[in-house]
Amino acid sequence: MSRDNWDIPEVFRRAMEEAGWEGNKGEGNEGGEGGGQRPPFPNRPQQPRRSNRTLWIVGILFLLFISINWIVGVYTDWLWFNELNYQSVWLTRYSYQFFSFVAFFIIALLILWGNWHLARQRASKATPPFYPRFLQIRAIRWLITGGAIFLAFGFASSIAVRWDEFLLYLNRVPFGTADPIFGRDISFYLFELPVYEALQQWIVSLLLLTLIGVVAIYAVNNVVDIQRGKWRPQESVILRQHVALLAALILLLWTTSYLFQIFNLNYSGRGVVTGASYTDINASLYALYAQMAFMLLAAIVMLYNVFKLSIRPLLITAGLWLVATVLVGGIYPALLQRYEVEPNELVRETPYIQYNIDYTRLGFNLDKIEVRQFEQIDPLDQGDVAANSAVLNNIRLWDYRPLQDTYTQLQALRPYYVFGEVDIDRYVIDGQVRQVMLATRELDKSKLPSLSWVNEKLEFTHGYGIVMNPVDRFTADGQPEFFIKNLPPESNVPLQVTQPEIYYGEFTKDEVFVGSDRDEFSYPSGNENVYSSYEGTGGVPLDNALKRLAFAVRLGDTNVLLSDEINTQTRLQIHRQIQERIQKITPFLALDSDPYIVLTDDGRLFWIQDAFTYSTRFPYATPDSQTDINYIRNSVKITIDAYNGTVNYYIADTQDPIVQSYSGAFPGLFQPLSEMPENLQSHLRYPEDLFTIQAKQYLRYHMTDVRVFFNQEDVWQIPQEIFDGAQQLMEPYYVTMPLPGATESEYLLIQPFNPTSKDNMIAWMAVRNDPENYGELVVYELPKQELVFGPLQVESRIDQEPSISQQFSLWDQGGSNVIRGNLLVIPLNNSFLYVEPVYLKADTSALPELKRVIVATDTRIAMETSLDRALAALLLETPGEIAVEEGDNTAVPTTPAVPSAPLDASVEELIASANAHFEAAQAAQRSGDWATYGTELDALQSDLARLMELTGESE
């Protein structure tokens, strides 16, 4: 065969020439005689091989250069975790990430490079003499090796990000409850199955890519004969053997995927609810068994092809698998569903619906809800008001949304101060529990007068102080009556802020250098500023040149090295935004959207952040429609010191297996909740995000009877309310009140419910927040034979009240915007009181003012300038001017009771007694003494009744 007959692609010809390829020489090739033939290319002078030392040095330096950011990141992260005393957490996380990557990189590299190198060697050996050996070209060898390394890196990176799943798998604990179909402990679905599926998919993808590369290598080596329309027999044998072995492994792993699909029937959506249905269990399950069996048979047949080519058995098994997929897995389930299940759906699906109800309630902790009956609905009267004076003193009149604007206008004091979302909490003040609203005053550095590096990094380093007001008090101008205000913080209650600096908060998203030679701005005082120097422990000490250099590289900021004001006592505070800070330590916890600030008894400020463990893999549980979560627990409470940045984790739900697994993986990270300081425990509250998710699931899953659930006979909905002129879903709200039948007030989070497509109220849910009953969920179901107005119905009644709508129209015409705040539904004994604040905001002003309070019962509505006036107008039949309550109504004074008229009193004596009781009731109402107020009204009614009897007799 002459070289002229070989049609070699030009790209390979050039590569071979550049590599100095000489061809294969047969015996007796010298002198041009014997059995040898001329090589396709002439010999070239061989250059002496240069040393590769320089190349290696350049390569190592290049790797170091591109790795510098990674090295600096690892080192500075270590310093940061060390500053927080969470070195072990960092080591554990980094170890799982690093060793996961290394292990999977080695596995991927061995599979890719090993198979490709083996294919190259076997193909080269099978190449006949005097054929071009393309695979011996150095560039091809480097291409194979480099490609294997690159792809192995990508494969390892893709699986190593799931390090937290491997961590949970290795530290898993049993759940203690099994799934209803296969009897597997739920921990199998939460911890094990996700890992098995991830590994199976990863290895199948890796083997498929390996297989493609193997075929490509054999094809390149056989490119000449392929172009001539044939394949060399010897090479076709080794290709078949190699491909058959890899394909058999792929089919075997594919077989395991059917096993996983069997377990995943627990998440099926075929039936009326989430979870395996009648059709899944009686048709799809057998189809999966058949598919798994035929796929295993196909793997065995493919393995047989390693030794002998046998296409027919492979085609037969493929056909059987196809029949099982189409007939058993497709047509038969559809026929069964149509002709067996649909005509008898309730009967066939009953056990599976029950599983869904039970496991959804378990996944969202709805099975712990205590259902109570609200026995009867009575009209609200003076006795209800008198018996609930403590409740009335804690009714929240301030809506957090307009109040945030009010804080900004009245208490920001400088343009560079900003208030975050207003928090709601309770404090013991003068021996009484008072519900308050508060917010932190933080820096918005974008509004600094000068955005110099010194100002941003060294001088303006922290926010300062808090603002606090009671929920029920406002001035005649419609502004809050502040408990704590101004700079420095001024308090008119027994709560003092002794450490007002806020270095760690909701808006502290940049890094600062504290403890430098430059004093730090604290707050403005008149025409001057007050400065201070940080004295805490927060931040990484920059006590040597290496740390400064490392953070200069990390931050990309040469000023860290050049500034003369940074000294060995300076600390760098990074990750100061509290949620970012927590996520940096524990990225596996989900966080509630509303962290809240707490003022402790010793005057320090702490943030409390609720954290959740969750899963999307809880069997038979219907997921939340927005998050796909079907298991969630408020397992962790986190505190962050606003001055030092110290982060502490406390386990709030010791029964949760996920947090138990994390606790086992990170010894020392989590503490018992009992270790939390008592002055923080008293401020714990149930997270609103979790409560909202549970309330949404409870709309359907309060129905535990399968027939009722199947027919959707009693589905509820979240009520609508009016805010700022538009309808929106009613938000849960915190109240301080006793539960019906109880005598002691407690801090509750409440959510009313309506029947679906109706606006009347059908039930309300409450969760208890005080430490002794924390987390207990209670639902009160209202009598279905009685109509109880829902929030939107009350809103409509307010709109239809002539005097109120006329007043709103006058305000609107006068250039003011009417803002109607949260409508609160307050249970009082066996009655309901509806309260809605009304704010005015001028078109030319950003300051909302609380101008009116609307109160309503099932029969009456009143709007007045204060809650006391509104209640008096609502309950008193006789209209009249009621004095606006002034001063501090924290302590409820008592008014001496007026003696009742004697039994034989005359008409004149009864008239005098009635007038005296009326005046006493007014005096008690003005002083907030609701008990005396109710007593005097009862005595007034008694005198009036006796007076009517006497006057009737005289006639």
mmCIF file of C-alpha atoms in Angstrom, residues 205-485:
data_model
loop_
_atom_site.group_PDB
_atom_site.id
_atom_site.type_symbol
_atom_site.label_atom_id
_atom_site.label_comp_id
_atom_site.label_asym_id
_atom_site.label_seq_id
_atom_site.Cartn_x
_atom_site.Cartn_y
_atom_site.Cartn_z
ATOM 1 C CA SER A 205 -23.411 11.199 33.628
ATOM 2 C CA LEU A 206 -19.728 10.498 34.164
ATOM 3 C CA LEU A 207 -19.911 7.097 32.451
ATOM 4 C CA LEU A 208 -21.890 8.489 29.515
ATOM 5 C CA LEU A 209 -19.240 11.139 28.917
ATOM 6 C CA THR A 210 -16.540 8.510 29.325
ATOM 7 C CA LEU A 211 -18.279 6.312 26.760
ATOM 8 C CA ILE A 212 -18.484 9.170 24.264
ATOM 9 C CA GLY A 213 -14.781 9.854 24.719
ATOM 10 C CA VAL A 214 -13.859 6.182 24.256
ATOM 11 C CA VAL A 215 -15.786 5.952 20.966
ATOM 12 C CA ALA A 216 -14.168 9.202 19.805
ATOM 13 C CA ILE A 217 -10.669 7.891 20.573
ATOM 14 C CA TYR A 218 -11.214 4.666 18.643
ATOM 15 C CA ALA A 219 -12.738 6.650 15.796
ATOM 16 C CA VAL A 220 -9.744 9.007 15.598
ATOM 17 C CA ASN A 221 -7.356 6.101 15.489
ATOM 18 C CA ASN A 222 -9.410 4.462 12.744
ATOM 19 C CA VAL A 223 -10.121 7.633 10.814
ATOM 20 C CA VAL A 224 -8.438 6.430 7.594
ATOM 21 C CA ASP A 225 -10.522 3.257 7.298
ATOM 22 C CA ILE A 226 -13.681 5.055 8.415
ATOM 23 C CA GLN A 227 -13.267 7.441 5.524
ATOM 24 C CA ARG A 228 -12.960 4.434 3.252
ATOM 25 C CA GLY A 229 -16.225 3.040 4.631
ATOM 26 C CA LYS A 230 -14.923 0.225 6.814
ATOM 27 C CA TRP A 231 -13.676 -0.534 10.320
ATOM 28 C CA ARG A 232 -10.636 -2.663 11.003
ATOM 29 C CA PRO A 233 -11.811 -6.006 12.463
ATOM 30 C CA GLN A 234 -9.293 -6.154 15.327
ATOM 31 C CA GLU A 235 -10.106 -2.626 16.401
ATOM 32 C CA SER A 236 -13.832 -3.256 16.183
ATOM 33 C CA VAL A 237 -13.427 -6.108 18.669
ATOM 34 C CA ILE A 238 -11.637 -4.055 21.285
ATOM 35 C CA LEU A 239 -14.084 -1.197 20.705
ATOM 36 C CA ARG A 240 -17.033 -3.545 21.254
ATOM 37 C CA GLN A 241 -15.506 -4.936 24.436
ATOM 38 C CA HIS A 242 -14.802 -1.513 25.907
ATOM 39 C CA VAL A 243 -18.127 0.034 24.926
ATOM 40 C CA ALA A 244 -20.115 -3.016 26.065
ATOM 41 C CA LEU A 245 -18.488 -2.935 29.505
ATOM 42 C CA LEU A 246 -19.218 0.765 30.002
ATOM 43 C CA ALA A 247 -22.737 0.408 28.630
ATOM 44 C CA ALA A 248 -23.402 -2.526 30.973
ATOM 45 C CA LEU A 249 -22.382 -0.385 33.946
ATOM 46 C CA ILE A 250 -24.629 2.436 32.738
ATOM 47 C CA LEU A 251 -27.587 0.062 32.356
ATOM 48 C CA LEU A 252 -26.922 -1.415 35.785
ATOM 49 C CA LEU A 253 -26.975 2.051 37.355
ATOM 50 C CA TRP A 254 -30.068 2.859 35.315
ATOM 51 C CA THR A 255 -31.665 -0.158 36.985
ATOM 52 C CA THR A 256 -31.160 1.440 40.405
ATOM 53 C CA SER A 257 -32.994 4.550 39.230
ATOM 54 C CA TYR A 258 -36.193 2.478 39.032
ATOM 55 C CA LEU A 259 -35.691 1.443 42.627
ATOM 56 C CA PHE A 260 -35.484 5.113 43.578
ATOM 57 C CA GLN A 261 -38.598 5.846 41.502
ATOM 58 C CA ILE A 262 -40.452 3.233 43.511
ATOM 59 C CA PHE A 263 -39.659 5.113 46.723
ATOM 60 C CA ASN A 264 -40.515 8.393 45.015
ATOM 61 C CA LEU A 265 -44.082 7.214 44.550
ATOM 62 C CA ASN A 266 -44.501 8.762 47.999
ATOM 63 C CA TYR A 267 -44.381 12.138 46.213
ATOM 64 C CA SER A 268 -46.639 11.200 43.289
ATOM 65 C CA GLY A 269 -49.120 13.779 42.045
ATOM 66 C CA ARG A 270 -51.304 11.346 40.086
ATOM 67 C CA GLY A 271 -54.101 11.090 42.628
ATOM 68 C CA VAL A 272 -56.303 13.640 44.336
ATOM 69 C CA VAL A 273 -53.559 14.384 46.868
ATOM 70 C CA THR A 274 -49.780 14.229 47.047
ATOM 71 C CA GLY A 275 -48.480 10.699 47.584
ATOM 72 C CA ALA A 276 -48.925 7.269 46.084
ATOM 73 C CA SER A 277 -52.478 6.756 44.851
ATOM 74 C CA TYR A 278 -54.507 3.615 44.173
ATOM 75 C CA THR A 279 -53.259 3.561 40.571
ATOM 76 C CA ASP A 280 -49.647 4.090 41.651
ATOM 77 C CA ILE A 281 -49.762 1.146 44.048
ATOM 78 C CA ASN A 282 -51.737 -1.210 41.811
ATOM 79 C CA ALA A 283 -50.247 -0.346 38.420
ATOM 80 C CA SER A 284 -47.269 2.009 38.390
ATOM 81 C CA LEU A 285 -45.468 0.071 41.102
ATOM 82 C CA TYR A 286 -45.589 -3.178 39.074
ATOM 83 C CA ALA A 287 -44.534 -1.302 35.941
ATOM 84 C CA LEU A 288 -41.459 -0.037 37.760
ATOM 85 C CA TYR A 289 -40.643 -3.547 38.991
ATOM 86 C CA ALA A 290 -40.941 -4.828 35.402
ATOM 87 C CA GLN A 291 -38.823 -2.013 33.991
ATOM 88 C CA MET A 292 -36.199 -2.616 36.657
ATOM 89 C CA ALA A 293 -36.096 -6.350 35.878
ATOM 90 C CA PHE A 294 -35.790 -5.867 32.104
ATOM 91 C CA MET A 295 -33.159 -3.167 32.552
ATOM 92 C CA LEU A 296 -31.149 -5.508 34.776
ATOM 93 C CA LEU A 297 -31.509 -8.214 32.112
ATOM 94 C CA ALA A 298 -30.331 -5.722 29.480
ATOM 95 C CA ALA A 299 -27.260 -4.953 31.609
ATOM 96 C CA ILE A 300 -26.457 -8.672 31.842
ATOM 97 C CA VAL A 301 -26.893 -9.128 28.074
ATOM 98 C CA MET A 302 -24.712 -6.108 27.424
ATOM 99 C CA LEU A 303 -22.072 -7.555 29.712
ATOM 100 C CA TYR A 304 -22.221 -10.779 27.682
ATOM 101 C CA ASN A 305 -21.318 -8.701 24.611
ATOM 102 C CA VAL A 306 -17.947 -8.022 26.184
ATOM 103 C CA PHE A 307 -17.066 -11.620 25.374
ATOM 104 C CA LYS A 308 -19.177 -12.238 22.298
ATOM 105 C CA LEU A 309 -21.186 -10.009 20.025
ATOM 106 C CA SER A 310 -24.881 -10.841 20.433
ATOM 107 C CA ILE A 311 -27.288 -8.168 19.212
ATOM 108 C CA ARG A 312 -30.481 -10.219 19.102
ATOM 109 C CA PRO A 313 -30.841 -10.867 22.883
ATOM 110 C CA LEU A 314 -30.158 -7.166 23.459
ATOM 111 C CA LEU A 315 -32.928 -6.201 21.041
ATOM 112 C CA ILE A 316 -35.314 -8.647 22.716
ATOM 113 C CA THR A 317 -34.662 -7.260 26.192
ATOM 114 C CA ALA A 318 -34.981 -3.722 24.856
ATOM 115 C CA GLY A 319 -38.328 -4.673 23.338
ATOM 116 C CA LEU A 320 -39.517 -6.213 26.599
ATOM 117 C CA TRP A 321 -38.466 -3.075 28.455
ATOM 118 C CA LEU A 322 -40.328 -0.934 25.931
ATOM 119 C CA VAL A 323 -43.474 -3.052 26.330
ATOM 120 C CA ALA A 324 -43.252 -2.760 30.101
ATOM 121 C CA THR A 325 -42.799 1.004 29.799
ATOM 122 C CA VAL A 326 -45.630 1.622 27.325
ATOM 123 C CA LEU A 327 -48.196 -1.008 28.270
ATOM 124 C CA VAL A 328 -47.641 -1.656 31.973
ATOM 125 C CA GLY A 329 -46.292 1.784 32.817
ATOM 126 C CA GLY A 330 -48.483 3.907 30.552
ATOM 127 C CA ILE A 331 -51.595 2.329 29.081
ATOM 128 C CA TYR A 332 -52.570 0.054 31.956
ATOM 129 C CA PRO A 333 -52.367 2.781 34.678
ATOM 130 C CA ALA A 334 -54.399 5.118 32.456
ATOM 131 C CA LEU A 335 -57.089 2.465 31.922
ATOM 132 C CA LEU A 336 -57.134 1.567 35.605
ATOM 133 C CA GLN A 337 -57.476 5.212 36.565
ATOM 134 C CA ARG A 338 -60.257 5.836 34.074
ATOM 135 C CA TYR A 339 -62.404 2.736 34.517
ATOM 136 C CA GLU A 340 -61.630 1.556 38.026
ATOM 137 C CA VAL A 341 -60.665 4.595 40.077
ATOM 138 C CA GLU A 342 -62.640 7.536 38.702
ATOM 139 C CA PRO A 343 -66.089 5.874 39.063
ATOM 140 C CA ASN A 344 -65.189 4.830 42.636
ATOM 141 C CA GLU A 345 -62.600 7.482 43.517
ATOM 142 C CA LEU A 346 -63.491 8.037 47.162
ATOM 143 C CA VAL A 347 -63.639 4.313 47.916
ATOM 144 C CA ARG A 348 -60.375 3.526 46.121
ATOM 145 C CA GLU A 349 -58.429 6.556 47.343
ATOM 146 C CA THR A 350 -59.648 6.647 50.962
ATOM 147 C CA PRO A 351 -56.554 5.071 52.608
ATOM 148 C CA TYR A 352 -54.189 7.173 50.509
ATOM 149 C CA ILE A 353 -56.057 10.397 51.277
ATOM 150 C CA GLN A 354 -55.827 9.511 54.955
ATOM 151 C CA TYR A 355 -52.073 9.021 54.609
ATOM 152 C CA ASN A 356 -51.791 12.432 52.993
ATOM 153 C CA ILE A 357 -53.816 14.096 55.737
ATOM 154 C CA ASP A 358 -51.804 12.461 58.503
ATOM 155 C CA TYR A 359 -48.358 13.074 57.029
ATOM 156 C CA THR A 360 -49.054 16.639 55.884
ATOM 157 C CA ARG A 361 -50.233 17.497 59.386
ATOM 158 C CA LEU A 362 -47.132 15.795 60.771
ATOM 159 C CA GLY A 363 -44.787 17.583 58.356
ATOM 160 C CA PHE A 364 -46.087 21.027 59.291
ATOM 161 C CA ASN A 365 -46.669 20.233 62.981
ATOM 162 C CA LEU A 366 -50.409 20.657 62.527
ATOM 163 C CA ASP A 367 -51.048 17.455 64.435
ATOM 164 C CA LYS A 368 -50.083 19.322 67.624
ATOM 165 C CA ILE A 369 -52.866 21.908 67.216
ATOM 166 C CA GLU A 370 -55.463 21.866 69.970
ATOM 167 C CA VAL A 371 -58.957 22.539 68.614
ATOM 168 C CA ARG A 372 -61.394 24.267 70.950
ATOM 169 C CA GLN A 373 -64.961 25.360 70.426
ATOM 170 C CA PHE A 374 -65.983 28.976 70.784
ATOM 171 C CA GLU A 375 -69.255 27.940 72.363
ATOM 172 C CA GLN A 376 -71.430 31.000 71.891
ATOM 173 C CA ILE A 377 -71.275 34.551 70.574
ATOM 174 C CA ASP A 378 -72.572 37.287 72.889
ATOM 175 C CA PRO A 379 -72.953 40.997 72.142
ATOM 176 C CA LEU A 380 -70.083 43.080 73.463
ATOM 177 C CA ASP A 381 -71.110 45.008 76.568
ATOM 178 C CA GLN A 382 -69.607 47.099 79.306
ATOM 179 C CA GLY A 383 -68.847 44.032 81.368
ATOM 180 C CA ASP A 384 -66.611 42.624 78.638
ATOM 181 C CA VAL A 385 -64.782 45.929 78.423
ATOM 182 C CA ALA A 386 -64.415 46.200 82.184
ATOM 183 C CA ALA A 387 -63.083 42.659 82.495
ATOM 184 C CA ASN A 388 -60.450 43.218 79.818
ATOM 185 C CA SER A 389 -58.863 46.536 80.752
ATOM 186 C CA ALA A 390 -55.350 45.049 80.409
ATOM 187 C CA VAL A 391 -56.216 43.874 76.898
ATOM 188 C CA LEU A 392 -57.513 47.309 75.901
ATOM 189 C CA ASN A 393 -54.327 48.946 77.174
ATOM 190 C CA ASN A 394 -52.339 46.748 74.731
ATOM 191 C CA ILE A 395 -54.439 47.002 71.590
ATOM 192 C CA ARG A 396 -52.060 47.908 68.783
ATOM 193 C CA LEU A 397 -53.173 51.142 67.184
ATOM 194 C CA TRP A 398 -49.901 51.743 65.385
ATOM 195 C CA ASP A 399 -49.500 49.908 62.093
ATOM 196 C CA TYR A 400 -45.821 49.093 61.561
ATOM 197 C CA ARG A 401 -45.842 50.418 57.970
ATOM 198 C CA PRO A 402 -46.881 54.047 58.532
ATOM 199 C CA LEU A 403 -45.038 54.007 61.859
ATOM 200 C CA GLN A 404 -41.757 53.386 60.031
ATOM 201 C CA ASP A 405 -42.304 56.592 58.073
ATOM 202 C CA THR A 406 -43.196 58.380 61.314
ATOM 203 C CA TYR A 407 -39.974 57.185 62.956
ATOM 204 C CA THR A 408 -37.975 58.393 59.982
ATOM 205 C CA GLN A 409 -39.555 61.858 60.061
ATOM 206 C CA LEU A 410 -39.436 62.367 63.818
ATOM 207 C CA GLN A 411 -36.433 60.410 65.034
ATOM 208 C CA ALA A 412 -33.930 59.937 62.205
ATOM 209 C CA LEU A 413 -32.593 63.398 63.171
ATOM 210 C CA ARG A 414 -29.963 63.331 60.421
ATOM 211 C CA PRO A 415 -30.312 62.336 56.739
ATOM 212 C CA TYR A 416 -27.788 59.512 57.083
ATOM 213 C CA TYR A 417 -29.835 57.656 59.725
ATOM 214 C CA VAL A 418 -32.391 55.057 58.674
ATOM 215 C CA PHE A 419 -34.889 52.825 60.446
ATOM 216 C CA GLY A 420 -35.548 49.257 59.381
ATOM 217 C CA GLU A 421 -38.815 47.399 59.768
ATOM 218 C CA VAL A 422 -40.509 48.224 63.048
ATOM 219 C CA ASP A 423 -40.548 45.302 65.497
ATOM 220 C CA ILE A 424 -43.302 44.380 67.953
ATOM 221 C CA ASP A 425 -42.459 43.011 71.384
ATOM 222 C CA ARG A 426 -43.520 43.143 75.015
ATOM 223 C CA TYR A 427 -41.738 44.460 78.116
ATOM 224 C CA VAL A 428 -42.611 44.556 81.791
ATOM 225 C CA ILE A 429 -42.958 48.253 82.692
ATOM 226 C CA ASP A 430 -43.974 49.303 86.180
ATOM 227 C CA GLY A 431 -45.081 45.758 86.926
ATOM 228 C CA GLN A 432 -47.350 45.451 83.887
ATOM 229 C CA VAL A 433 -46.749 43.760 80.551
ATOM 230 C CA ARG A 434 -46.848 46.421 77.859
ATOM 231 C CA GLN A 435 -46.789 45.724 74.148
ATOM 232 C CA VAL A 436 -44.407 48.103 72.401
ATOM 233 C CA MET A 437 -43.028 48.883 68.962
ATOM 234 C CA LEU A 438 -39.354 49.622 68.459
ATOM 235 C CA ALA A 439 -36.697 49.986 65.788
ATOM 236 C CA THR A 440 -32.963 50.562 65.570
ATOM 237 C CA ARG A 441 -31.366 53.722 64.209
ATOM 238 C CA GLU A 442 -28.735 52.594 61.683
ATOM 239 C CA LEU A 443 -26.467 54.301 59.187
ATOM 240 C CA ASP A 444 -27.193 54.762 55.502
ATOM 241 C CA LYS A 445 -23.694 55.651 54.324
ATOM 242 C CA SER A 446 -24.869 56.554 50.839
ATOM 243 C CA LYS A 447 -26.299 59.733 52.407
ATOM 244 C CA LEU A 448 -23.135 60.834 54.190
ATOM 245 C CA PRO A 449 -22.081 64.389 53.319
ATOM 246 C CA SER A 450 -18.696 63.089 52.197
ATOM 247 C CA LEU A 451 -18.097 59.573 50.850
ATOM 248 C CA SER A 452 -14.375 59.446 51.566
ATOM 249 C CA TRP A 453 -12.637 56.196 52.493
ATOM 250 C CA VAL A 454 -11.866 57.533 55.968
ATOM 251 C CA ASN A 455 -15.507 58.466 56.572
ATOM 252 C CA GLU A 456 -16.903 55.169 55.351
ATOM 253 C CA LYS A 457 -14.356 52.799 56.888
ATOM 254 C CA LEU A 458 -12.923 54.516 59.980
ATOM 255 C CA GLU A 459 -15.223 57.247 61.257
ATOM 256 C CA PHE A 460 -18.861 56.395 60.501
ATOM 257 C CA THR A 461 -18.810 52.827 61.757
ATOM 258 C CA HIS A 462 -22.065 52.242 63.620
ATOM 259 C CA GLY A 463 -25.670 53.166 64.197
ATOM 260 C CA TYR A 464 -26.872 54.513 67.492
ATOM 261 C CA GLY A 465 -29.792 53.805 69.769
ATOM 262 C CA ILE A 466 -33.372 52.687 69.420
ATOM 263 C CA VAL A 467 -36.813 54.254 69.359
ATOM 264 C CA MET A 468 -39.677 52.708 71.350
ATOM 265 C CA ASN A 469 -43.327 53.587 71.816
ATOM 266 C CA PRO A 470 -46.366 51.817 73.328
ATOM 267 C CA VAL A 471 -48.725 50.326 70.779
ATOM 268 C CA ASP A 472 -51.820 52.127 72.063
ATOM 269 C CA ARG A 473 -50.709 55.687 72.795
ATOM 270 C CA PHE A 474 -50.514 58.763 70.584
ATOM 271 C CA THR A 475 -50.547 62.516 71.073
ATOM 272 C CA ALA A 476 -53.227 65.001 70.091
ATOM 273 C CA ASP A 477 -51.137 65.669 66.968
ATOM 274 C CA GLY A 478 -51.341 62.015 65.951
ATOM 275 C CA GLN A 479 -47.733 61.214 66.812
ATOM 276 C CA PRO A 480 -46.404 58.354 68.980
ATOM 277 C CA GLU A 481 -45.894 58.868 72.685
ATOM 278 C CA PHE A 482 -42.312 57.663 72.879
ATOM 279 C CA PHE A 483 -40.963 55.561 75.705
ATOM 280 C CA ILE A 484 -37.408 55.906 74.312
ATOM 281 C CA LYS A 485 -36.319 58.580 71.841
#
